[in-house]
Short mmCIF file of C-alpha atoms in Angstrom, two decimals:
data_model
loop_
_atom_site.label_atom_id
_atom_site.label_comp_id
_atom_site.label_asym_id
_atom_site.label_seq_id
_atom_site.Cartn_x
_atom_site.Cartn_y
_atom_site.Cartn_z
CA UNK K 181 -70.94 3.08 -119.42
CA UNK K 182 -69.46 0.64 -117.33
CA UNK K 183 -72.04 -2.52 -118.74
CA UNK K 184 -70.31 -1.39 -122.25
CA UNK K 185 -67.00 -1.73 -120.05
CA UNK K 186 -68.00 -5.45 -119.27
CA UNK K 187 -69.17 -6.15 -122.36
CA UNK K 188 -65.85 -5.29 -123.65
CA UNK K 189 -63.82 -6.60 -121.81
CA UNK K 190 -65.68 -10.04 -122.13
CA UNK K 191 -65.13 -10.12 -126.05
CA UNK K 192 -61.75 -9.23 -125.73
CA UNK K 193 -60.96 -12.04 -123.54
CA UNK K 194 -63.24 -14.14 -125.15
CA UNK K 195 -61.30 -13.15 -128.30
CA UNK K 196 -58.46 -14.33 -127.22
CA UNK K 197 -58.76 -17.84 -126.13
CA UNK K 198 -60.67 -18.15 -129.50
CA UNK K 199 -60.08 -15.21 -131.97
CA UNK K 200 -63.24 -17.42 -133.95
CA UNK K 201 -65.70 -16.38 -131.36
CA UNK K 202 -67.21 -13.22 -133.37
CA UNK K 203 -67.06 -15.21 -136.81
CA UNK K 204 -70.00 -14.30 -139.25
CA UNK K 205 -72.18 -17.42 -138.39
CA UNK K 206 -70.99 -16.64 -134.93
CA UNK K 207 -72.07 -13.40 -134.49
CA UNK K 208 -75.16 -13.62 -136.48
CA UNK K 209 -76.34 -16.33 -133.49
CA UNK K 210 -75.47 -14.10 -131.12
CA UNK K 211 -77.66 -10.94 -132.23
CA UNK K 212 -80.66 -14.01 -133.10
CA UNK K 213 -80.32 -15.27 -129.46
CA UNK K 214 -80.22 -11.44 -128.23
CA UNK K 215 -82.82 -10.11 -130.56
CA UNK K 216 -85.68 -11.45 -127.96
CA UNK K 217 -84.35 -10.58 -124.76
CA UNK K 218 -83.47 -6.77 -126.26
CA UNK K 219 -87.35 -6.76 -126.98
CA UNK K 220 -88.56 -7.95 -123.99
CA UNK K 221 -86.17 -5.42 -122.20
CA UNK K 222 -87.65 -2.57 -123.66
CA UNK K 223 -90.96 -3.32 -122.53
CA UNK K 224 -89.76 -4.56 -119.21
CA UNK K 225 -87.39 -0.51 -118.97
CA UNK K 226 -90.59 1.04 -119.33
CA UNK K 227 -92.57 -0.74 -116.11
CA UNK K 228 -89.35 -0.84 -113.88
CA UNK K 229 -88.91 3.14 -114.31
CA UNK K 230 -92.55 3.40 -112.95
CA UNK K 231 -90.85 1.46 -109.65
CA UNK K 232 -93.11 -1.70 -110.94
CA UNK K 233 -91.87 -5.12 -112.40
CA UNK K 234 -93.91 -7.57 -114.67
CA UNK K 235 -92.49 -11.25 -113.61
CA UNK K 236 -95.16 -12.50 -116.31
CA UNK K 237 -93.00 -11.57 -119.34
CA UNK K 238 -91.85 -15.43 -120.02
CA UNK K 239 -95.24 -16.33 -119.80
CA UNK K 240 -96.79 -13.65 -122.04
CA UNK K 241 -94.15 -14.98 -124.35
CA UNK K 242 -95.10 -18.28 -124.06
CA UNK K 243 -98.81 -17.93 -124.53
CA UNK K 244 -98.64 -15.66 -127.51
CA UNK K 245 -96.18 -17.85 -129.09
CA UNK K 246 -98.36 -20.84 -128.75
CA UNK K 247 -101.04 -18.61 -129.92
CA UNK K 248 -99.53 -17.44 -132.69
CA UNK K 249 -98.64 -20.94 -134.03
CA UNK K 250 -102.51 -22.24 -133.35
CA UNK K 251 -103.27 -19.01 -135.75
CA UNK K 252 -100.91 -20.12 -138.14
CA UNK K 253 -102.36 -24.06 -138.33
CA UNK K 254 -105.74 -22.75 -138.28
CA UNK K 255 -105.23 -20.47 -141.05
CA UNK K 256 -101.75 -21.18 -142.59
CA UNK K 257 -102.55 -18.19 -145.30
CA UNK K 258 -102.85 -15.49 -142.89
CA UNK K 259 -100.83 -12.49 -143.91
CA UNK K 260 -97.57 -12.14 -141.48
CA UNK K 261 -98.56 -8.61 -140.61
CA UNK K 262 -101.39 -9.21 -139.19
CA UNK K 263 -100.19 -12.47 -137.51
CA UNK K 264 -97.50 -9.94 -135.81
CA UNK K 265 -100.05 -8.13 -134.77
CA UNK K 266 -102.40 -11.06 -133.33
CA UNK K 267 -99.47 -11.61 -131.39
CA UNK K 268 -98.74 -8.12 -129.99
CA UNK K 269 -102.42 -7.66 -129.22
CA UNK K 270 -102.68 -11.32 -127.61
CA UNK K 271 -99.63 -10.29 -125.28
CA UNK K 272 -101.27 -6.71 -124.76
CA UNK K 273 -104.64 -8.41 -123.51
CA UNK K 274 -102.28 -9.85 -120.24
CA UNK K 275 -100.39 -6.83 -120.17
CA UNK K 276 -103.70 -5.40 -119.90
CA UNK K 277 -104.89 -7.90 -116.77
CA UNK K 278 -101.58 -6.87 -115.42
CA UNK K 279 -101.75 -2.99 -115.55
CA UNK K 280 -105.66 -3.08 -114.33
CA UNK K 281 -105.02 -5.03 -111.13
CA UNK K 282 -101.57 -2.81 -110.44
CA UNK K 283 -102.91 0.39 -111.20
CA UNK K 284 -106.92 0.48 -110.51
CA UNK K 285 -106.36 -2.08 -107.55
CA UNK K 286 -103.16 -0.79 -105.98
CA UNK K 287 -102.03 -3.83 -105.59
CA UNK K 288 -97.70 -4.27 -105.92
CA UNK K 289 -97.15 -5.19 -109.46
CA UNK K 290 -94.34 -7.92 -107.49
CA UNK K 291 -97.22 -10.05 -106.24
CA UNK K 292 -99.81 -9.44 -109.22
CA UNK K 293 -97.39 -10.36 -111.77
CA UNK K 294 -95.87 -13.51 -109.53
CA UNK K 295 -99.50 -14.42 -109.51
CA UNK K 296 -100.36 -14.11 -113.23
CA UNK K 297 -97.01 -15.56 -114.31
CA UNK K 298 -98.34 -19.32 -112.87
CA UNK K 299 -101.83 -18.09 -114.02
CA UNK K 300 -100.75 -17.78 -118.05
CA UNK K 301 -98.34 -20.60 -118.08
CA UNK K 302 -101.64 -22.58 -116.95
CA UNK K 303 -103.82 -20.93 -119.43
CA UNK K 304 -100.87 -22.21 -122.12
CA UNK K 305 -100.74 -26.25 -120.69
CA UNK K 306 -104.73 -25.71 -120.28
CA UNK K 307 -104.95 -24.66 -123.62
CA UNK K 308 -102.62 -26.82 -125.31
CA UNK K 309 -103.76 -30.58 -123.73
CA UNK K 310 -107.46 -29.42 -124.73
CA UNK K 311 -106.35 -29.09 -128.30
CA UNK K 312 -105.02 -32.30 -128.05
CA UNK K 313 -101.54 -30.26 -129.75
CA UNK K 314 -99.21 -30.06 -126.73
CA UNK K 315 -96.54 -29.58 -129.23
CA UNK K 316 -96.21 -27.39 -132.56
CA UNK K 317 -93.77 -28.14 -135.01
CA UNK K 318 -91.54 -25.88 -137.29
CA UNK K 319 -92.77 -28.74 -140.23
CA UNK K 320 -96.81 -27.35 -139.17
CA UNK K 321 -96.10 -23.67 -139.72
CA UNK K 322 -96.01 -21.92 -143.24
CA UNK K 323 -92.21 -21.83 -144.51
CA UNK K 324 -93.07 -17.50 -145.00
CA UNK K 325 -93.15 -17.61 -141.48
CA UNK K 326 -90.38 -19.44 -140.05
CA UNK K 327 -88.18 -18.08 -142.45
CA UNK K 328 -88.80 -14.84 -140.79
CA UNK K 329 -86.06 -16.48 -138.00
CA UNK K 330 -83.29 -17.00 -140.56
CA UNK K 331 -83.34 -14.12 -142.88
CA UNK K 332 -81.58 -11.29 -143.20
CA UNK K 333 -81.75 -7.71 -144.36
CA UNK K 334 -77.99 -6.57 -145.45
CA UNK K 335 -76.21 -9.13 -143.89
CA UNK K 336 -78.29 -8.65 -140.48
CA UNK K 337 -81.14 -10.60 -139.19
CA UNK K 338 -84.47 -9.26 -139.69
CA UNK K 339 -85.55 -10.44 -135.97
CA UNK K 340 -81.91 -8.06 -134.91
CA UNK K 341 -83.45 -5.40 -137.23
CA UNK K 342 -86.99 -5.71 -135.62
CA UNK K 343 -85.57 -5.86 -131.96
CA UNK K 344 -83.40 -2.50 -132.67
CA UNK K 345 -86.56 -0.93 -134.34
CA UNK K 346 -88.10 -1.43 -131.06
CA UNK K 347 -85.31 0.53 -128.65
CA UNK K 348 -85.31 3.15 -131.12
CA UNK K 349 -89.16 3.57 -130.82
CA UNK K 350 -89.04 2.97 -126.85
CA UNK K 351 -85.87 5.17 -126.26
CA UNK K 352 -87.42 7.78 -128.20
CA UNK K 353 -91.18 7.44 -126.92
CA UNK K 354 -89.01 7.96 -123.11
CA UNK K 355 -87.00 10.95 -124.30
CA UNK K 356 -88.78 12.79 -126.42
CA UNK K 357 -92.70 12.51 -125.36
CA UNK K 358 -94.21 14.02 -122.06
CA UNK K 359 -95.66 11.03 -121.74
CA UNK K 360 -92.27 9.07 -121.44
CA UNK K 361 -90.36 11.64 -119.35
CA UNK K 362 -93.74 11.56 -116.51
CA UNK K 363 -93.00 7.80 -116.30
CA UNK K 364 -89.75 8.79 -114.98
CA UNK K 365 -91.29 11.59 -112.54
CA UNK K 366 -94.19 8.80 -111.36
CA UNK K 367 -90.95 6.26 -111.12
CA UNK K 368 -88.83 9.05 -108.68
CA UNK K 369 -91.70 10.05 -106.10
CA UNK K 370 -95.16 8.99 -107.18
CA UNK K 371 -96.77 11.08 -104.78
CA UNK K 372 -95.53 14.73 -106.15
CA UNK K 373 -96.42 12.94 -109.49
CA UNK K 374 -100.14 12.58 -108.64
CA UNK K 375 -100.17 15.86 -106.78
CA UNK K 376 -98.36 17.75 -109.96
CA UNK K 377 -101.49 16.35 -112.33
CA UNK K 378 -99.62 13.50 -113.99
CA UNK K 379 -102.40 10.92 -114.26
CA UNK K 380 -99.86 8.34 -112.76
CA UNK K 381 -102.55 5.17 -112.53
CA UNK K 382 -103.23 6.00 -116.44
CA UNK K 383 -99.49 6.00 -117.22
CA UNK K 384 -98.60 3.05 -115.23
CA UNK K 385 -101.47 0.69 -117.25
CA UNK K 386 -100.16 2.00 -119.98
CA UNK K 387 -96.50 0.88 -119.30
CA UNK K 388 -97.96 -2.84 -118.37
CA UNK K 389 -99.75 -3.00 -121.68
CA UNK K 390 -96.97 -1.96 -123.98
CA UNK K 391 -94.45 -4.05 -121.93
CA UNK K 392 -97.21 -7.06 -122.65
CA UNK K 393 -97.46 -5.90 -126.42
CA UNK K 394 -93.64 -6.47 -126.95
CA UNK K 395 -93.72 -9.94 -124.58
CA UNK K 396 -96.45 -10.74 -127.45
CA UNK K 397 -93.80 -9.29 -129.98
CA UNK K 398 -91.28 -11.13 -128.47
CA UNK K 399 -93.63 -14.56 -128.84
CA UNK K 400 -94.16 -14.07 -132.42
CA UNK K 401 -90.24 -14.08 -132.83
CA UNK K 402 -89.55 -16.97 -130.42
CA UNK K 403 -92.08 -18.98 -133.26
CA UNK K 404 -90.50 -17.89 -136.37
CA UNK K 405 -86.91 -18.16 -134.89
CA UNK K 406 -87.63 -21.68 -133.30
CA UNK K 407 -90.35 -23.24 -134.96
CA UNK K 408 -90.93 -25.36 -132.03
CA UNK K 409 -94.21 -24.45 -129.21
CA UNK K 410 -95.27 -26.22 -126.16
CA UNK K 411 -96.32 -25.23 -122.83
CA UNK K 412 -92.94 -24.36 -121.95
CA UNK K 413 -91.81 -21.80 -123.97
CA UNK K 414 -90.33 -18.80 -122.47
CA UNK K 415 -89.92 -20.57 -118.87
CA UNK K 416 -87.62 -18.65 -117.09
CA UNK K 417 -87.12 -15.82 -119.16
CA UNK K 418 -88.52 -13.52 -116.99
CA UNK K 419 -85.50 -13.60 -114.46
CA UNK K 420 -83.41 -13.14 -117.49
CA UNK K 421 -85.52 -9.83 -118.48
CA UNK K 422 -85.38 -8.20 -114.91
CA UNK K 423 -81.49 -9.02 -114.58
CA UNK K 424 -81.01 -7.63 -118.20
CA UNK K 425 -82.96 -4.30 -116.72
CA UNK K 426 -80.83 -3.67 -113.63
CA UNK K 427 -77.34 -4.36 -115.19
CA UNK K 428 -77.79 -2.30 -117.84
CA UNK K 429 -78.04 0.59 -115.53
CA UNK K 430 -82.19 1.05 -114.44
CA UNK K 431 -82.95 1.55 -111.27
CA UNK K 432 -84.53 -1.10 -109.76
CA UNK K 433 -86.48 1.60 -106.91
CA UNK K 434 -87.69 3.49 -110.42
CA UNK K 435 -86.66 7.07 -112.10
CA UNK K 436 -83.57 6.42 -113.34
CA UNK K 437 -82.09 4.77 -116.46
CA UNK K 438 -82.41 4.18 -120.56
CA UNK K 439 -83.91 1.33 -122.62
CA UNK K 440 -80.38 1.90 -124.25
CA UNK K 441 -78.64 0.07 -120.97
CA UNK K 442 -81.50 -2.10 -120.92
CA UNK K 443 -80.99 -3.12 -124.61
CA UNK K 444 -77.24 -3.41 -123.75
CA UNK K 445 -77.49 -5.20 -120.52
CA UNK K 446 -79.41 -8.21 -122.49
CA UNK K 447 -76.63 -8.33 -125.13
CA UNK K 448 -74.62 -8.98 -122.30
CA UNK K 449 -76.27 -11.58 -120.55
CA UNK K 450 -76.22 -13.29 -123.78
CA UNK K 451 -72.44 -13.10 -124.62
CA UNK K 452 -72.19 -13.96 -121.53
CA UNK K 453 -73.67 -17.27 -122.10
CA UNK K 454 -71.88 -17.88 -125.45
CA UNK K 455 -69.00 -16.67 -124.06
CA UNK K 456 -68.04 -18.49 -120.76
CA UNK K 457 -68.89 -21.97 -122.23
CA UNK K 458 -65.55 -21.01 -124.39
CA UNK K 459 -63.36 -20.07 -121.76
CA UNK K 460 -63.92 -23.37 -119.90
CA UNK K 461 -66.80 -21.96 -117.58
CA UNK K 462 -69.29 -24.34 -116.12
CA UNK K 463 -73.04 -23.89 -116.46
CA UNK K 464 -72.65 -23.16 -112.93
CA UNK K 465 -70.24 -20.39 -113.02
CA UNK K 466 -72.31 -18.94 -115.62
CA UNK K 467 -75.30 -18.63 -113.49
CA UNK K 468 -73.25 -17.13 -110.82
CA UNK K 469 -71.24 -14.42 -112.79
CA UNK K 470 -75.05 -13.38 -113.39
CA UNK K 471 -75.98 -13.15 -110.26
CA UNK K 472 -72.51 -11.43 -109.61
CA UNK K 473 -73.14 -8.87 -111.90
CA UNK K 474 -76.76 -8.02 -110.51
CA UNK K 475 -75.21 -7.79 -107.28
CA UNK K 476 -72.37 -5.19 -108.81
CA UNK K 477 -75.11 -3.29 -110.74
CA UNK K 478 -77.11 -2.35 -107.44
CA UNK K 479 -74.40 -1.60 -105.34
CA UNK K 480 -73.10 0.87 -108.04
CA UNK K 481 -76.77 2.22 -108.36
CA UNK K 482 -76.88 2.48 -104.44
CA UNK K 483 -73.17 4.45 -104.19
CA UNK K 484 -74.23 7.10 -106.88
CA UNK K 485 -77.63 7.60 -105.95
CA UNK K 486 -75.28 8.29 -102.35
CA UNK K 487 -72.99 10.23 -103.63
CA UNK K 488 -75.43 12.19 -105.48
CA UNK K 489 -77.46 12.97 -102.44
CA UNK K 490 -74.50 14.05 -100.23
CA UNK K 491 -73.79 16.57 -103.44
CA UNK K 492 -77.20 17.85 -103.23
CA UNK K 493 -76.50 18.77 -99.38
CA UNK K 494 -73.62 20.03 -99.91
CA UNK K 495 -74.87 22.93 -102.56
CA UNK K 496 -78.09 23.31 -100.72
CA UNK K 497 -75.82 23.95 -97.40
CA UNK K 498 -73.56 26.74 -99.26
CA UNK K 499 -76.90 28.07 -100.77
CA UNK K 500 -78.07 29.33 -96.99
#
């Protein structure tokens, strides 16, 4: 509740230094320049209630989305279903790496994923100087395709569309589905998890390879909405992603929260950027109301999970 608080209160103030800010063309760049983050949120919700993190997200992103565009020069007629789905299985392949080495190994998921983040985003420069392509225009991929960034189904984009398809399928996957709800069990006290039969190492790969499905998603979109791929694509995002996760409410020590917060935390983050460029903020500023908010986000996490222990005391006292 209180990220939808924020996010309020931003537009509103936003609104009024310039009552143009959620114009049609305005908004409609907004929910394109949210669409991604919201996916890669999901994904990211699901690992982070496990008490895990994937740091590799931005460069899953980038590798599928390079991959996706060598696809699409190689074979310009390929139908765009299944180039979605080269994507999503591309970005499920790392996911995959991931999830192995953090749930067979045992080894944190903060140092396997730090690792693999450097190791894909030198697969993608590897990959792209031997092709002698270290760049991929909009003007090489097939107009079907790119147009994929800029259209619309009843007024709203179809990459907005896609990206709330996704939280609906995630939210719903977490609430409704044992499978979901023993994430949140594995994510509150892994041990009792294990002991109870949940097969937690099973369920925690699983989490890393969806969460690398929708980073390959969430490359496919980066090429249709941009048009543009090099080596650097998606640098960076992944601080974006886990910042997205914690404001919008999931714990960051696991077994709390929704891909709902998740999905609006990211909006946030990205109004925020729109927004404090119009109220005279500097690029500075902007990075630090981020971090601000992070900082807000964990201390409010820390004071309920306090206050909801002390309450737990309290009735377990009066029940002796």
């Amino acid at each position: 509740m209180g990220v939808v608080l924020a996010l309020v209160l931003l537009l509103a103030v936003t609104l009024s230094a310039n009552p143009r800010f959620l114009s049609g063309q305005s908004l409609r760049d907004l929910l394109l320049g949210a669409s991604i983050l919201v996916v890669l949120a999901a994904g990211q919700a699901m690992v982070v209630i496990t008490r895990n993190v994937d740091l590799s997200v931005g460069s899953v992103l980038g590798l599928s989305a390079y991959a996706t565009g060598t696809l699409l020069v190689a074979a310009p007629g390929t139908p765009l279903p299944l180039v979605v789905l080269f994507g999503m299985l591309f970005g499920a392949a790392c996911g995959l790496v991931n999830g192995a080495v953090v749930a067979v190994a045992g080894v944190p998921s903060l140092v396997v994923t730090l690792g693999t983040l450097y190791v894909f985003r030198g697969l993608d420069s590897i990959w792209a100087s031997a092709s002698g392509r270290l760049q991929i225009n909009a003007a090489d991929l097939p107009g079907g395709f790119t147009a994929l960034g800029t259209q619309a189904l009843l007024g709203v984009p179809l990459l907005a569309v896609g990206a709330l398809i996704v939280v609906l399928a995630v939210g719903d996957h977490l609430r409704s589905y044992r499978s979901g709800r023993e994430l949140y069990a594995i994510g509150s006290d892994g041990t009792a998890a294990g002991l109870s039969g949940i097969p937690v190492g099973r369920r925690v790969l699983t989490a890393f390879v969806v969460n690398g499905m929708l980073a390959g998603l969430a490359g496919v979109m980066y090429a249709a909405r941009f048009g543009t791929l090099d080596a650097t694509a998606g640098t960076g995002m992944e601080l974006q992603v886990v910042a997205a996760v914690v404001i919008g409410g999931i714990a960051i020590t696991g077994g709390s929260g929704t891909v709902w917060g998740a999905a609006v935390g990211a909006v946030l983050l990205t109004v925020i950027g729109a927004a404090l460029p119009q109220l005279g903020v500097s690029a500075f500023w902007q990075q630090a109301s981020i971090g601000v908010l992070i900082l807000l986000a964990i201390g409010l996490d820390r004071a309920l999970a306090l206050r909801t222990a002390r309450r737990l005391r309290r009735w377990d006292t009066r029940a002796t």
